Each structure stands twice: as structure tokens, then as C-alpha cells.
Short mmCIF file of N, CA and C in Angstrom, two decimals:
data_model
loop_
_atom_site.label_atom_id
_atom_site.label_comp_id
_atom_site.label_asym_id
_atom_site.label_seq_id
_atom_site.Cartn_x
_atom_site.Cartn_y
_atom_site.Cartn_z
N MET L 1 49.64 -45.66 -27.61
CA MET L 1 48.58 -45.88 -27.22
C MET L 1 48.28 -45.32 -25.84
N ARG L 2 49.44 -45.16 -25.25
CA ARG L 2 48.90 -45.14 -23.70
C ARG L 2 48.51 -43.31 -23.38
N GLU L 3 49.48 -42.65 -24.52
CA GLU L 3 48.98 -41.34 -24.24
C GLU L 3 47.30 -40.99 -24.66
N GLN L 4 46.79 -42.15 -25.56
CA GLN L 4 45.45 -42.24 -26.32
C GLN L 4 44.60 -42.07 -25.17
N LYS L 5 44.98 -43.21 -24.32
CA LYS L 5 43.98 -43.56 -23.03
C LYS L 5 44.09 -42.54 -22.41
N LYS L 6 45.34 -41.67 -21.89
CA LYS L 6 45.16 -41.24 -20.94
C LYS L 6 44.33 -39.88 -21.61
N LEU L 7 44.67 -39.30 -22.84
CA LEU L 7 43.68 -38.22 -23.52
C LEU L 7 42.18 -38.29 -23.50
N VAL L 8 41.75 -39.74 -23.64
CA VAL L 8 40.42 -39.79 -23.19
C VAL L 8 40.15 -40.10 -22.37
N ALA L 9 40.72 -40.38 -21.13
CA ALA L 9 40.37 -40.34 -19.69
C ALA L 9 40.17 -38.68 -19.41
N GLN L 10 41.18 -38.17 -19.78
CA GLN L 10 41.41 -36.84 -19.34
C GLN L 10 40.09 -36.16 -20.20
N SER L 11 39.27 -36.85 -21.50
CA SER L 11 38.71 -36.10 -22.04
C SER L 11 37.19 -36.44 -21.26
N SER L 12 37.14 -38.21 -21.06
CA SER L 12 36.06 -38.14 -20.19
C SER L 12 35.42 -37.71 -18.64
N LYS L 13 36.86 -37.41 -18.06
CA LYS L 13 36.69 -36.61 -16.98
C LYS L 13 36.15 -34.79 -17.24
N ALA L 14 36.94 -34.48 -18.19
CA ALA L 14 36.04 -32.98 -18.63
C ALA L 14 35.02 -33.22 -18.65
N ASP L 15 34.36 -33.95 -19.92
CA ASP L 15 32.92 -33.97 -20.23
C ASP L 15 32.04 -34.26 -18.71
N LYS L 16 32.53 -35.01 -17.88
CA LYS L 16 31.93 -35.30 -16.92
C LYS L 16 31.79 -33.91 -16.10
N GLU L 17 33.00 -33.55 -15.79
CA GLU L 17 32.58 -32.07 -15.10
C GLU L 17 32.10 -31.09 -15.45
N HIS L 18 32.00 -30.94 -17.42
CA HIS L 18 31.30 -30.03 -17.97
C HIS L 18 29.85 -30.44 -17.59
N GLN L 19 29.59 -31.65 -17.39
CA GLN L 19 28.16 -31.90 -17.53
C GLN L 19 27.69 -31.89 -15.89
N GLN L 20 28.57 -31.64 -14.81
CA GLN L 20 28.24 -31.41 -13.52
C GLN L 20 27.98 -29.83 -13.47
N ALA L 21 28.74 -29.00 -14.49
CA ALA L 21 28.61 -27.70 -14.37
C ALA L 21 27.08 -27.71 -14.99
N ILE L 22 26.81 -27.68 -16.05
CA ILE L 22 25.35 -27.95 -16.64
C ILE L 22 24.51 -27.98 -15.77
N GLU L 23 25.04 -29.36 -15.02
CA GLU L 23 23.40 -29.66 -13.77
C GLU L 23 23.65 -28.39 -13.29
N GLY L 24 24.89 -28.08 -12.53
CA GLY L 24 24.58 -27.18 -11.34
C GLY L 24 24.03 -25.63 -12.12
N LEU L 25 24.64 -25.15 -13.23
CA LEU L 25 23.94 -23.77 -13.61
C LEU L 25 22.27 -24.18 -13.71
N LYS L 26 21.95 -25.07 -14.26
CA LYS L 26 20.44 -25.50 -14.84
C LYS L 26 19.83 -25.43 -13.32
N ALA L 27 20.48 -25.82 -12.20
CA ALA L 27 19.52 -25.83 -10.53
C ALA L 27 19.78 -24.22 -10.39
N ALA L 28 20.67 -23.74 -10.65
CA ALA L 28 20.84 -22.55 -9.94
C ALA L 28 19.92 -21.38 -10.63
N LEU L 29 19.88 -21.59 -12.26
CA LEU L 29 18.99 -21.23 -13.07
C LEU L 29 17.60 -21.53 -12.42
N GLU L 30 17.18 -22.12 -12.11
CA GLU L 30 15.82 -22.98 -11.87
C GLU L 30 15.46 -21.88 -10.66
N SER L 31 16.67 -22.34 -9.77
CA SER L 31 16.63 -21.55 -7.95
C SER L 31 16.25 -20.08 -8.32
N ALA L 32 16.72 -19.32 -9.29
CA ALA L 32 16.49 -18.00 -9.66
C ALA L 32 15.10 -17.65 -10.09
N ARG L 33 15.08 -18.67 -10.96
CA ARG L 33 13.41 -18.36 -11.45
C ARG L 33 12.42 -18.50 -10.91
N THR L 34 12.56 -19.75 -9.61
CA THR L 34 11.61 -19.38 -8.57
C THR L 34 11.35 -18.34 -7.56
N ALA L 35 12.79 -17.90 -7.53
CA ALA L 35 12.68 -16.72 -6.74
C ALA L 35 12.41 -15.51 -6.91
N TYR L 36 12.42 -15.20 -8.28
CA TYR L 36 11.61 -13.89 -9.66
C TYR L 36 10.16 -13.97 -9.74
N GLU L 37 9.58 -15.77 -10.21
CA GLU L 37 8.42 -15.78 -9.75
C GLU L 37 8.14 -15.19 -8.26
N GLN L 38 8.42 -15.71 -7.18
CA GLN L 38 7.96 -15.27 -5.66
C GLN L 38 8.09 -13.84 -5.45
N MET L 39 9.05 -13.44 -5.98
CA MET L 39 9.02 -11.73 -5.80
C MET L 39 8.46 -11.18 -6.55
N GLU L 40 7.74 -11.48 -8.16
CA GLU L 40 6.99 -10.83 -8.61
C GLU L 40 5.29 -11.16 -8.24
N ALA L 41 5.06 -12.57 -7.62
CA ALA L 41 3.71 -12.41 -6.68
C ALA L 41 3.81 -11.61 -5.66
N ASP L 42 4.85 -11.77 -5.17
CA ASP L 42 4.90 -10.42 -3.82
C ASP L 42 4.59 -9.01 -3.91
N LEU L 43 5.19 -8.52 -5.49
CA LEU L 43 4.88 -7.34 -5.58
C LEU L 43 3.75 -7.21 -6.20
N LYS L 44 2.56 -8.19 -6.40
CA LYS L 44 1.46 -8.15 -6.95
C LYS L 44 0.64 -7.65 -5.44
N GLU L 45 0.78 -8.67 -4.92
CA GLU L 45 0.42 -8.63 -3.52
C GLU L 45 0.71 -7.00 -2.96
N SER L 46 1.91 -6.99 -2.99
CA SER L 46 2.15 -5.75 -2.47
C SER L 46 1.21 -4.40 -3.09
N ASP L 47 1.38 -4.60 -4.90
CA ASP L 47 0.88 -3.76 -5.10
C ASP L 47 -0.53 -3.54 -4.96
N SER L 48 -1.43 -4.74 -4.63
CA SER L 48 -2.74 -5.00 -4.48
C SER L 48 -2.87 -4.33 -3.11
N ASN L 49 -2.41 -4.31 -2.18
CA ASN L 49 -2.46 -4.17 -1.00
C ASN L 49 -2.27 -2.55 -0.98
N LEU L 50 -1.63 -1.89 -1.76
CA LEU L 50 -1.45 -0.23 -1.65
C LEU L 50 -2.95 0.35 -2.53
N LEU L 51 -2.77 -0.55 -2.86
CA LEU L 51 -4.44 0.05 -4.14
C LEU L 51 -5.50 -0.33 -2.74
N ASN L 52 -5.36 -0.63 -2.23
CA ASN L 52 -6.52 -0.95 -1.16
C ASN L 52 -6.47 -0.05 -0.05
N MET L 53 -5.45 0.32 0.36
CA MET L 53 -5.00 1.13 1.29
C MET L 53 -5.48 2.99 0.87
N THR L 54 -4.92 3.28 -0.22
CA THR L 54 -5.13 4.27 -1.35
C THR L 54 -6.46 4.42 -1.15
N LYS L 55 -7.46 3.07 -1.52
CA LYS L 55 -9.00 3.58 -1.64
C LYS L 55 -9.46 4.09 0.25
N GLN L 56 -8.93 3.08 0.81
CA GLN L 56 -9.54 3.38 2.24
C GLN L 56 -8.97 4.46 2.88
N LEU L 57 -7.74 5.08 2.34
CA LEU L 57 -7.23 6.88 2.44
C LEU L 57 -8.56 7.71 2.03
N ASP L 58 -8.54 7.53 0.56
CA ASP L 58 -9.66 8.02 0.21
C ASP L 58 -10.82 8.22 0.37
N ASN L 59 -11.13 7.05 1.06
CA ASN L 59 -12.71 6.77 1.97
C ASN L 59 -13.01 7.93 2.94
N ALA L 60 -11.73 7.38 4.10
CA ALA L 60 -11.60 8.39 5.01
C ALA L 60 -11.20 9.78 4.72
N ASN L 61 -10.47 10.36 3.85
CA ASN L 61 -10.67 11.50 3.57
C ASN L 61 -11.86 12.23 3.15
N ALA L 62 -12.54 11.35 2.18
CA ALA L 62 -13.89 11.77 1.86
C ALA L 62 -14.92 11.67 3.19
N ALA L 63 -14.88 11.16 4.11
CA ALA L 63 -15.71 11.20 5.59
C ALA L 63 -15.11 12.29 6.04
N GLN L 64 -14.03 12.09 6.10
CA GLN L 64 -13.30 13.74 7.25
C GLN L 64 -14.03 15.23 6.55
N LYS L 65 -14.02 15.16 4.97
CA LYS L 65 -14.21 16.32 4.52
C LYS L 65 -16.11 16.49 4.71
N VAL L 66 -16.72 15.60 4.75
CA VAL L 66 -18.12 15.71 5.17
C VAL L 66 -18.21 15.94 6.58
N ALA L 67 -17.27 15.30 7.73
CA ALA L 67 -17.44 15.53 8.81
C ALA L 67 -17.16 17.19 9.23
N ALA L 68 -16.06 17.58 8.64
CA ALA L 68 -15.70 18.81 8.36
C ALA L 68 -17.07 19.74 7.94
N GLU L 69 -17.41 19.69 7.13
CA GLU L 69 -18.71 20.51 6.22
C GLU L 69 -19.59 20.49 7.18
N ALA L 70 -20.04 19.18 7.86
CA ALA L 70 -21.31 19.16 9.01
C ALA L 70 -21.13 19.69 10.17
N LEU L 71 -19.54 19.81 10.72
CA LEU L 71 -19.02 20.79 11.91
C LEU L 71 -19.57 22.08 11.46
N GLU L 72 -19.04 22.59 10.50
CA GLU L 72 -19.12 23.75 10.10
C GLU L 72 -20.53 24.35 9.81
N ALA L 73 -21.23 23.60 9.42
CA ALA L 73 -22.68 24.05 9.52
C ALA L 73 -23.29 24.00 10.50
N ALA L 74 -22.91 23.11 11.86
CA ALA L 74 -23.27 23.14 13.04
C ALA L 74 -22.79 24.58 14.00
N ASN L 75 -21.79 24.66 13.77
CA ASN L 75 -21.08 26.15 13.92
C ASN L 75 -21.77 27.35 13.81
N ILE L 76 -22.33 27.06 12.34
CA ILE L 76 -23.05 28.44 11.81
C ILE L 76 -24.26 28.29 12.39
N GLU L 77 -24.79 27.36 12.59
CA GLU L 77 -25.94 27.29 12.94
C GLU L 77 -26.08 27.69 15.12
N LYS L 78 -25.32 27.22 15.52
CA LYS L 78 -25.34 27.63 16.68
C LYS L 78 -25.18 28.97 16.82
N LYS L 79 -24.08 29.62 15.99
CA LYS L 79 -23.85 30.90 16.03
C LYS L 79 -25.50 31.56 15.64
N ARG L 80 -25.93 31.25 14.83
CA ARG L 80 -27.55 32.13 14.64
C ARG L 80 -28.39 31.59 16.07
N LEU L 81 -28.27 30.37 16.36
CA LEU L 81 -28.78 30.74 17.56
C LEU L 81 -28.61 31.22 18.43
N LEU L 82 -27.24 31.73 18.84
CA LEU L 82 -26.91 32.33 20.04
C LEU L 82 -27.19 33.61 19.60
N GLU L 83 -27.28 34.04 18.38
CA GLU L 83 -27.71 35.42 18.10
C GLU L 83 -29.22 35.42 18.52
N GLU L 84 -29.65 34.65 18.36
CA GLU L 84 -31.27 34.75 18.10
C GLU L 84 -31.56 34.46 19.60
N ALA L 85 -31.13 33.51 20.61
CA ALA L 85 -31.33 33.80 21.86
C ALA L 85 -30.58 35.26 22.29
N LYS L 86 -29.89 35.96 21.97
CA LYS L 86 -29.20 36.61 22.54
C LYS L 86 -30.32 37.97 22.37
N SER L 87 -31.13 38.24 21.12
CA SER L 87 -32.03 39.11 20.48
C SER L 87 -33.11 39.20 21.50
N ARG L 88 -33.56 37.75 21.80
CA ARG L 88 -34.79 37.67 22.89
C ARG L 88 -34.38 38.16 24.15
N GLU L 89 -33.31 37.39 24.46
CA GLU L 89 -32.84 38.16 25.95
C GLU L 89 -33.21 39.85 25.81
N GLU L 90 -32.81 40.37 24.84
CA GLU L 90 -32.79 41.99 25.05
C GLU L 90 -34.05 42.47 24.75
N GLU L 91 -34.60 41.58 24.13
CA GLU L 91 -36.48 42.08 23.93
C GLU L 91 -37.21 41.57 25.31
N VAL L 92 -36.71 40.82 26.09
CA VAL L 92 -37.29 40.39 27.17
C VAL L 92 -37.09 41.24 28.28
N LEU L 93 -35.33 41.69 28.14
CA LEU L 93 -35.28 42.87 29.12
C LEU L 93 -35.79 44.47 28.47
N SER L 94 -36.00 44.50 27.41
CA SER L 94 -36.98 45.49 26.81
C SER L 94 -38.30 45.29 27.64
N LEU L 95 -38.96 44.65 27.25
CA LEU L 95 -40.15 44.55 27.56
C LEU L 95 -40.24 44.70 29.42
N ARG L 96 -39.67 43.88 30.49
CA ARG L 96 -39.37 44.37 31.56
C ARG L 96 -39.18 45.70 32.14
N LYS L 97 -38.12 46.24 31.48
CA LYS L 97 -38.13 47.78 31.60
C LYS L 97 -39.33 48.71 31.19
N GLY L 98 -40.28 48.22 30.19
CA GLY L 98 -41.43 49.06 29.73
C GLY L 98 -42.15 48.77 30.67
N ILE L 99 -42.24 47.89 31.29
CA ILE L 99 -43.57 47.37 32.67
C ILE L 99 -43.07 47.49 33.62
N GLY L 100 -41.73 47.76 34.09
CA GLY L 100 -41.52 47.92 35.66
C GLY L 100 -41.30 49.38 35.23
#
């Protein structure tokens, strides 16, 4: 009878320890699940930020392309105007020589 009580007590103690271990595992699992959900939310936010930055970069690149094209057009017009001014200057010099 004494052995049986001892075994019952040991079994009861083992059951309590087992139950405590299960509760600890449940808490750890819930903590891991919460951490996973937070990381998932952070990843979605990072993806969204990356997408926005990529769009901004694309827009900046497009604006830079437009600015470069405008600068090229302005340089072509400047060159044309300088050539025209030089031609007129030569024309004026030629007329002055003819008069003088």
C-alpha cells in the first residue's frame, strides 16, 4: 500500500510537471506566433516602403531624362543662335568694309 501511495504521488507530481511543461510550451508558442505576426507586418510595411521608394526613383529618373532632353535642346538652340550671331557679325563687317 505504501508503494502504491508513493507511485500515485510520483505520478501526480509527474502529471503536474507535464502540465506545467505543456503550459510553458503553449506560452512559448503564443510568443513565437506573436513575434512571427509582427515580423510579417514589418515585412509588409518594408515592402510597401520599398515600392514607394522605387516609384519615387522612377519618377526622379523620368524627370531627370526630361531635364536632360531640355538641356540638350537648349544647347542646340544656343549653338544655332551663336552661329546666327556670328554670321550676322560677319555680314555687318562685310557691309562696313564695302562702305568704308
